Coordinates of C-alpha atoms in Angstrom, one line a residue:
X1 CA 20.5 -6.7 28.4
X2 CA 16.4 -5.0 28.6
X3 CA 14.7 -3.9 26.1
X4 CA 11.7 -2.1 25.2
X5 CA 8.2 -3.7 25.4
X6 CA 7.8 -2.4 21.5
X7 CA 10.7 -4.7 20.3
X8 CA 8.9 -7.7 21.8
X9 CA 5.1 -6.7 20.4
X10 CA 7.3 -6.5 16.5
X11 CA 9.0 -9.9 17.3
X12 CA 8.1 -12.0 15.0
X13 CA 6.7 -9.4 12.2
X14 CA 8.1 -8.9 8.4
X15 CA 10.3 -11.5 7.6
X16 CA 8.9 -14.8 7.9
X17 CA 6.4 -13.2 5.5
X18 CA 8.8 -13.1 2.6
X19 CA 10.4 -15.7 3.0
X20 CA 9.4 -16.9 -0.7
X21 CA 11.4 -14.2 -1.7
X22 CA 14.1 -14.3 -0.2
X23 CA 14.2 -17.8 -1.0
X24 CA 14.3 -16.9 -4.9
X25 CA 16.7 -14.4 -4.5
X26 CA 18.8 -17.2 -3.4
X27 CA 18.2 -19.3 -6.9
X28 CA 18.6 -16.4 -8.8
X29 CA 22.5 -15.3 -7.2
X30 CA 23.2 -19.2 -7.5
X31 CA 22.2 -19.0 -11.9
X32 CA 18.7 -20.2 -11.8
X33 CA 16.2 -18.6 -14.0
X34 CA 14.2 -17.1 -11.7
X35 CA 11.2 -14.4 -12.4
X36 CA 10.4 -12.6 -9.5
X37 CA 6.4 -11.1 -9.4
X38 CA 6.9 -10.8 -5.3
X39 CA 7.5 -6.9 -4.9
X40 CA 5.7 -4.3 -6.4
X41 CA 8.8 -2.0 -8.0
X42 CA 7.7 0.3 -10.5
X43 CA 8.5 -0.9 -13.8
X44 CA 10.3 2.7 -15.0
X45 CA 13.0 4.5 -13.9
X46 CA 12.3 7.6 -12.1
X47 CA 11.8 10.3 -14.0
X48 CA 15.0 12.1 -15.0
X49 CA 12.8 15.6 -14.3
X50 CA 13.0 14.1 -10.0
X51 CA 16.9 13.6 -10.4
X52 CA 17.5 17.0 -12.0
X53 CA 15.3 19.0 -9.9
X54 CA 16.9 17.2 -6.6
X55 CA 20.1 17.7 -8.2
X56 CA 19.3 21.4 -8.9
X57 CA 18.1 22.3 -5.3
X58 CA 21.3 21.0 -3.6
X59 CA 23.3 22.7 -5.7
X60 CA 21.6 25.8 -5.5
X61 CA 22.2 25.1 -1.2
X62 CA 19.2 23.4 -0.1
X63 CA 20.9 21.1 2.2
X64 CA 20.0 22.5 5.4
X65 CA 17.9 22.2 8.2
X66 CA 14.0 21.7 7.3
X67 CA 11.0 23.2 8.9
X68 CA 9.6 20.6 11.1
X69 CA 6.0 20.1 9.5
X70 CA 7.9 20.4 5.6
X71 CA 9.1 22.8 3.6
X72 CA 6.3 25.4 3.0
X73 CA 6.5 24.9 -1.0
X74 CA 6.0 21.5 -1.1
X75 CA 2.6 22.2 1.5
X76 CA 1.3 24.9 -0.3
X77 CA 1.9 22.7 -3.6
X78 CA 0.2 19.7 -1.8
X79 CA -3.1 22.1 -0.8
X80 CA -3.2 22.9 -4.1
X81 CA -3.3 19.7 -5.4
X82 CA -5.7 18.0 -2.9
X83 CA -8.1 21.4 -2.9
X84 CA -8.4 20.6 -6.6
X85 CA -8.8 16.7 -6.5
X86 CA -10.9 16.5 -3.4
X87 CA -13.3 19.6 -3.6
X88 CA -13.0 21.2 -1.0
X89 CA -10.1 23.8 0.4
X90 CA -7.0 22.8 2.2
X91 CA -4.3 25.0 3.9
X92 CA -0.5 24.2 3.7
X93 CA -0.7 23.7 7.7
X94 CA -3.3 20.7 6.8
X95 CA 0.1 19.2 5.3
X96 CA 3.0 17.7 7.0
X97 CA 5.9 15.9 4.7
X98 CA 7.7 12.7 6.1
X99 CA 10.2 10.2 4.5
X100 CA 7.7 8.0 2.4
X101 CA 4.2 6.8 3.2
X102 CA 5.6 4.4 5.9
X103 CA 6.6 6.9 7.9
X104 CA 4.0 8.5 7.7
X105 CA 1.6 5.8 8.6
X106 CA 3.5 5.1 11.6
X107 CA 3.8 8.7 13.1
X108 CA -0.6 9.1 12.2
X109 CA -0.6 5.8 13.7
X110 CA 1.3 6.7 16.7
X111 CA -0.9 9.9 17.3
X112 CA -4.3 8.5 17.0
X113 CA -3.6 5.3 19.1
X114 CA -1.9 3.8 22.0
X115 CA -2.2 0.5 24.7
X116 CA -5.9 -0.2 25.4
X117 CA -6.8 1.2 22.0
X118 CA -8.2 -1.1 19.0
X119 CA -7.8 -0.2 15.2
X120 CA -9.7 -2.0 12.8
X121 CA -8.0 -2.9 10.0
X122 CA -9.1 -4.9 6.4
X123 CA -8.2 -8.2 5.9
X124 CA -6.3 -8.7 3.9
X125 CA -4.1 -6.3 4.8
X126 CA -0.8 -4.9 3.2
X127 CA 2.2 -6.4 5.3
X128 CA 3.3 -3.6 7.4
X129 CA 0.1 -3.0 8.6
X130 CA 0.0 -5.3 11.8
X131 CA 3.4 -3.8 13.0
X132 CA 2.6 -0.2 12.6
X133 CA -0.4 -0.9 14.8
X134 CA 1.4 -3.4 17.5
X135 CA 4.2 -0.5 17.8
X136 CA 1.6 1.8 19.2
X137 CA 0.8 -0.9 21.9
X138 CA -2.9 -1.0 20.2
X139 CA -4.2 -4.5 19.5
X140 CA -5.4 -5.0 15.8
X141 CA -8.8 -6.4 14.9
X142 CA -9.1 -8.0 11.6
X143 CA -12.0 -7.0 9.3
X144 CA -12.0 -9.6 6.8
X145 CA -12.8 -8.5 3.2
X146 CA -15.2 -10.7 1.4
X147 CA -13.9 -11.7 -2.3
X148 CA -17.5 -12.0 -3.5
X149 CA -17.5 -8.2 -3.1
X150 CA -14.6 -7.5 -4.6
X151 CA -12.6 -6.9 -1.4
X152 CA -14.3 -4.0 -0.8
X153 CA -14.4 -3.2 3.1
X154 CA -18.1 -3.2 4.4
X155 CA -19.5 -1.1 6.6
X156 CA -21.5 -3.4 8.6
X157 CA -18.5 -5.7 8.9
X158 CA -16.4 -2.8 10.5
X159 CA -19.3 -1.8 12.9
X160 CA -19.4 -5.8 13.8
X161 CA -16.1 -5.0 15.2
X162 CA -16.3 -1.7 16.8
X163 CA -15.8 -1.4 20.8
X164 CA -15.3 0.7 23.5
X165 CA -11.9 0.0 22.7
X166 CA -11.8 0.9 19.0
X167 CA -10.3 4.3 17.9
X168 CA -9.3 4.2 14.2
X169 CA -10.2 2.3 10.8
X170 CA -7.2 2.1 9.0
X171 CA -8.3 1.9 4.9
X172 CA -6.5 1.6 2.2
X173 CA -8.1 2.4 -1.1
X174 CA -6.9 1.3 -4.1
X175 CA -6.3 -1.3 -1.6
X176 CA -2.8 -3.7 -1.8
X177 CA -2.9 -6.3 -2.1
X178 CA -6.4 -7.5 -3.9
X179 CA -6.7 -4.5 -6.3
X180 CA -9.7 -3.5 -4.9
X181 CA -11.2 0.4 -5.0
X182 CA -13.7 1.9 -2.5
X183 CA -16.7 3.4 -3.7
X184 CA -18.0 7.0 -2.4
X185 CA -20.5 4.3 -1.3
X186 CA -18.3 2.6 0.7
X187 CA -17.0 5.5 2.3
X188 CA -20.4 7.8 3.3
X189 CA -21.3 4.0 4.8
X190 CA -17.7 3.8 6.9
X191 CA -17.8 7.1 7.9
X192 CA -20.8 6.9 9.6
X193 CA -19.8 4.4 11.5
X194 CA -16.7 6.4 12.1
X195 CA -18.7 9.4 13.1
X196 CA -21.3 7.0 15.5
X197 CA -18.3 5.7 17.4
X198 CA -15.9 8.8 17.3
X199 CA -13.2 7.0 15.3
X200 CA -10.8 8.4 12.8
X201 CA -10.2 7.3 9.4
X202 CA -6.5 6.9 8.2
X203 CA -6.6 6.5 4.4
X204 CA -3.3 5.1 3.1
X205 CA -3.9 6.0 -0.5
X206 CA -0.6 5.5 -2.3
X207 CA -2.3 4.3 -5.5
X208 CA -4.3 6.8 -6.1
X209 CA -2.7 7.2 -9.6
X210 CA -2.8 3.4 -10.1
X211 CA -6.2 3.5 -10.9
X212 CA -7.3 1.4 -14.3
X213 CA -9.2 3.0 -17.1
X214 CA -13.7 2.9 -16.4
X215 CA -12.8 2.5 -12.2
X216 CA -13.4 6.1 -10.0
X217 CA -11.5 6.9 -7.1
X218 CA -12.7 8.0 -4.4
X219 CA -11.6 9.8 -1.4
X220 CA -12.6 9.9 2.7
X221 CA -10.6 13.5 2.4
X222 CA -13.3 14.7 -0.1
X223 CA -16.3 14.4 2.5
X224 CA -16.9 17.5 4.1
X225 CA -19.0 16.0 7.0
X226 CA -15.6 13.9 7.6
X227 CA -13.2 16.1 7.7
X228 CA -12.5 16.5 11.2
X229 CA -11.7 12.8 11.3
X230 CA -10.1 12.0 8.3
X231 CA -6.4 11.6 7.8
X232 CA -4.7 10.4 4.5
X233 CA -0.9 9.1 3.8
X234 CA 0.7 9.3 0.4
X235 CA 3.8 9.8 -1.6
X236 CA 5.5 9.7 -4.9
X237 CA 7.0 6.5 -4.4
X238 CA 3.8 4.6 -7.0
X239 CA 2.7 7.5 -9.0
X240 CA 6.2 8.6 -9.9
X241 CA 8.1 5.5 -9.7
X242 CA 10.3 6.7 -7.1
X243 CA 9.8 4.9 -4.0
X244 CA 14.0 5.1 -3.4
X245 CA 13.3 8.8 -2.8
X246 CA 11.4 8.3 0.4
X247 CA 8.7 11.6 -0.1
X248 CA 5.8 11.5 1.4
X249 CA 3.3 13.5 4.0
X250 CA 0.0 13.1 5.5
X251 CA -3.1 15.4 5.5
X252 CA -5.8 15.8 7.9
X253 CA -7.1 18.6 10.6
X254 CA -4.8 21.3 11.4
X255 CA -5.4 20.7 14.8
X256 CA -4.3 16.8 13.7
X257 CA -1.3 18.3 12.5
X258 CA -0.9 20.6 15.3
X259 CA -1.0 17.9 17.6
X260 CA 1.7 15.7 15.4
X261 CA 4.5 18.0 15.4
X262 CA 6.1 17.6 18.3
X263 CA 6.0 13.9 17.5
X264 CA 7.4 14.7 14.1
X265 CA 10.1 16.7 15.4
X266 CA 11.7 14.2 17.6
X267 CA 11.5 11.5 15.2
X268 CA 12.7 13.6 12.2
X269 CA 13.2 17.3 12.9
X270 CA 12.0 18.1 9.3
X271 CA 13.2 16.1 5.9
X272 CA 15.6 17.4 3.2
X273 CA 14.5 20.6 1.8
X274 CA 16.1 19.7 -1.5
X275 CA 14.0 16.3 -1.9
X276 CA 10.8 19.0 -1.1
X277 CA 11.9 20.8 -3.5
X278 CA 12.2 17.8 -5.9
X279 CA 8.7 16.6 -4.7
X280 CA 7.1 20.4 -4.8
X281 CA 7.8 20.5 -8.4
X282 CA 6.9 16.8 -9.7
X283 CA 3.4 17.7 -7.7
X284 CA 3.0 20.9 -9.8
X285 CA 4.0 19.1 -13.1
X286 CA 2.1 15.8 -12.7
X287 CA 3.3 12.4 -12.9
X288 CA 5.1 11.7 -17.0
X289 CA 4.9 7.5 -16.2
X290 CA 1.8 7.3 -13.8
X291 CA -0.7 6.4 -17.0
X292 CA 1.9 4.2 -18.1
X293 CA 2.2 2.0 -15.5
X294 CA -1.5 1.8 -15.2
X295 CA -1.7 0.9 -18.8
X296 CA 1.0 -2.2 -18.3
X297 CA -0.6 -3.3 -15.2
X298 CA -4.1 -3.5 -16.4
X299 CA -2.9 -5.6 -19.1
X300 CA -0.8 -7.8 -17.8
X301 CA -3.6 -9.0 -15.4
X302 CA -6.4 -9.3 -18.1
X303 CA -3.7 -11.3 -20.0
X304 CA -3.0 -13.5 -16.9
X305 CA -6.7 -13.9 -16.2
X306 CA -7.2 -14.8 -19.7
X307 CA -4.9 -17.1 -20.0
X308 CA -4.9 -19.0 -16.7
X309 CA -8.3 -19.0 -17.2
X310 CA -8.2 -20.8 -20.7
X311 CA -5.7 -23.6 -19.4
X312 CA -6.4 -24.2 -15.8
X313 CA -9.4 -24.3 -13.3
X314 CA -7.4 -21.6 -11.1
X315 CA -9.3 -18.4 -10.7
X316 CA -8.0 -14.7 -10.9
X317 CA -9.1 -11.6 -9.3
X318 CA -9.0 -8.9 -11.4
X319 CA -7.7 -5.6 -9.9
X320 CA -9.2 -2.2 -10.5
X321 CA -5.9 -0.6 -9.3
X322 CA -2.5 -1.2 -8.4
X323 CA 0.5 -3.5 -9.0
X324 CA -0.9 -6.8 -8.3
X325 CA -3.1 -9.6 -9.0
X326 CA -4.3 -12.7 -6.7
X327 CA -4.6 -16.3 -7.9
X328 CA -7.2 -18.9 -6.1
X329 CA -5.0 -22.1 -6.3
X330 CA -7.1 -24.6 -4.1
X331 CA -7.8 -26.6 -7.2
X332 CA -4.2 -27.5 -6.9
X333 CA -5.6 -28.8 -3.4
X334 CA -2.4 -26.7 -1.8
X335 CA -3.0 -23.4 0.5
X336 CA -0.8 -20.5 -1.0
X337 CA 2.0 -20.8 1.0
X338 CA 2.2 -24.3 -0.2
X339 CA 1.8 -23.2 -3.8
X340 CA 3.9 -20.6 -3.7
X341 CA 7.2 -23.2 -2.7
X342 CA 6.2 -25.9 -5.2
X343 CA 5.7 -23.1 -8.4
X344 CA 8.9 -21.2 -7.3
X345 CA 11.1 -24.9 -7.2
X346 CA 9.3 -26.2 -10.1
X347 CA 9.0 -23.7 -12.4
X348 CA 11.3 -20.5 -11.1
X349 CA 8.5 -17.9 -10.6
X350 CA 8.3 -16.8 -7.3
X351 CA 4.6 -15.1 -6.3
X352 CA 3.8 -14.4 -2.7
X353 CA 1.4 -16.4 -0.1
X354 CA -2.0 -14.5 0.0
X355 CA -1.4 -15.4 3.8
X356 CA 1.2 -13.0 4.0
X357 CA -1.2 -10.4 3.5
X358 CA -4.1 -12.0 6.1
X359 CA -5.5 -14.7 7.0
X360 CA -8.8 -13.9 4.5
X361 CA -6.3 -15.1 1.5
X362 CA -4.6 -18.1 2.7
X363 CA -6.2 -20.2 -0.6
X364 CA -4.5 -17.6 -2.7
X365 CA -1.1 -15.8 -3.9
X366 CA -0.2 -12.8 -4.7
X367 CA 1.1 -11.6 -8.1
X368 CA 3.4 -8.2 -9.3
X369 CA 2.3 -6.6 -12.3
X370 CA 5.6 -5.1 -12.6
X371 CA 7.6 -7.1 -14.4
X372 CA 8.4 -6.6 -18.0
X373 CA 5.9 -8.0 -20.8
X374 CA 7.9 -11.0 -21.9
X375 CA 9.1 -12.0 -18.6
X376 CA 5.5 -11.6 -17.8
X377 CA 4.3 -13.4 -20.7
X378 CA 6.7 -16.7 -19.8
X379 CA 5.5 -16.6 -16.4
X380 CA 2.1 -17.0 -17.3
X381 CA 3.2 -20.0 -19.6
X382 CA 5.1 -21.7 -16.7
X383 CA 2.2 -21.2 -13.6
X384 CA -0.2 -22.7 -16.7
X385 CA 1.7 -25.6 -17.4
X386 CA 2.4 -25.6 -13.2
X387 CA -1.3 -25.9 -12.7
X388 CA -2.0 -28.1 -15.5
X389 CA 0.2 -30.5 -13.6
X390 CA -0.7 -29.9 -10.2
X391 CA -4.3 -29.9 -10.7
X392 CA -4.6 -33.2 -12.8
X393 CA -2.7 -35.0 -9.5
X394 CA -4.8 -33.3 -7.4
X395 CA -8.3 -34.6 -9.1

């Protein structure tokens, strides 16, 4: 049997990636004692107010067919928001609502670029980002993102890579996996490269809410002289610890928009109106776990930079945002995907390859905030006593 060129271009992506994870899932269902810090769950329930208010729209009959771009609440709720967090205006037809900020990405992604096209993309890189490009037949060009500045993305270092070829720059600010957060800097200096080589910008900014106390967020969306190139993806997967609910959208130019919906409507034909519902009213309440989260997270990594920094010569990045921390293990004289097997068979805690993520972190893994404090708390003990190990064979 044929198949389509697409299938062969995503051969290959996702799941050799995770295979550290899947590989303690497998120790954990046999009895080991296994803590996972691979994926970045929420550590909280969803809010009851989500499953009452879903709950609450079907049963007053919202289980029809949707409006194609999303249902008008939700859109008008969305402007509202982003008019008052941005600083400038935004119409409900700026708005279009899709299940999660992966679909999302994907249907921008598939708008803005095609075979023959480049998008430039930071690396590292969260893991779905290759695939989402290579399904549009565009060719991904790596812009690596240089530790000593915090992982920030550069602007030189993107116009370094521009071409007749390029169309997009895909950010991600607070960026997964380092932690990092894009000045208004940072973004005045990308977007003039945007605007010198007619490129769009495609924000994924997810963990907006994720941001830790004394760090600003800033957003492409907020620049007036950008606007007509500027599209952002989000959802209430991280700030309301409901990723399970699949509710997301994207914002950009109406005639962006405009030009989506046709794409949108034969891939979804609208989402649930009662999830919009659900989604309209926890954007008009606010998030009741967002700070937190953002509390738990910021101090489990100072505690695990504190602490692997007291007992071993392994080196921590400190995030300004998000669910997840990085570890520099060459002083154990393995890569991170080395590291990451000999930790989870030695000790039980499973972390993630920083190559997973790009080739800019191969010397490092990746680490979820997101477990609770005293699982946390042991895991720390057992990577100390790991690298106390490791790194006294290594000198």
């Amino acid at each position: 049997m044929r198949f389509s060129s697409v299938t062969e271009r995503l051969a290959g992506q996702g799941g050799a990636k995770w295979r550290v994870h899947y590989r303690a899932t497998q120790m954990a269902a046999a009895g080991r004692d296994v803590i996972r810090l691979t994926i970045g769950e929420p550590d909280v329930p969803a809010p009851d107010m989500l499953q009452e208010a879903a709950t609450a729209a079907m049963r007053a009959g919202r289980t029809g067919y949707s409006d194609g771009r999303g249902e008008i609440g939700l859109r008008r709720a969305l402007a509202d928001r982003y008019g008052s967090t941005r600083g400038r205006p935004f119409t409900p037809d700026q708005i279009m609502c899709f299940p999660g900020t992966q679909t999302a990405l994907y249907a921008v992604m598939a708008a803005v670029a095609e075979a023959g096209c480049e998008v430039l993309v930071g690396d590292p890189m969260y893991a779905t980002y290759e695939g989402v490009v290579r399904a549009t037949g565009a060719d991904m060009v790596p812009v690596p993102l240089d530790p000593a500045r915090g992982f920030r993305m550069a602007a030189e270092d993107v116009a370094a890579r521009v071409t007749p070829r390029s169309r997009a720059i895909l950010l991600t600010t607070p960026h997964n996996p380092t932690g990092a957060v894009l000045t208004a800097g940072d973004i005045a200096a990308i977007g003039e490269v945007a605007r010198a080589h007619d490129l769009w910008i495609i924000a994924d900014e997810v963990y907006e809410e994720m941001v830790f106390d004394g760090v600003r967020f800033s957003s492409p969306l907020a620049d007036a002289d950008l606007a007509e190139r500027v599209v952002a993806v989000s959802s209430i997967s991280k700030s309301h610890a409901a990723p399970g609910f699949r509710s997301g959208w994207c914002v950009g130019p109406e005639a962006f928009t405009e030009a989506l919906l046709p794409l949108s409507e034969v891939m979804l034909f609208g989402n649930q109106p009662f999830l919009a519902d659900m989604t309209e009213a926890a954007i008009r309440a606010g998030s009741p776990v967002a700070a937190g989260m953002r509390a738990r997270f910021a101090g489990r990594a100072e505690r695990l930079a504190a602490r692997i920094g007291a007992r071993t010569p392994l080196r921590v990045h400190r995030p300004e945002a998000g669910m997840f921390a990085l570890i520099d293990v060459t002083a154990t004289g393995m890569d991170g995907d080395a590291y990451a097997h000999d930790l989870l068979e030695a000790t039980g805690v499973a972390v993630m390859p920083g190559a997973s993520f790009g080739a800019t972190l191969t010397p490092m893994v990746r680490v979820a905030l997101t477990v609770g404090d005293a699982a946390f708390d042991r895991a720390i003990d057992r990577i100390a006593a790991h690298a106390e190990t490791r790194c006294n064979q290594h000198v």
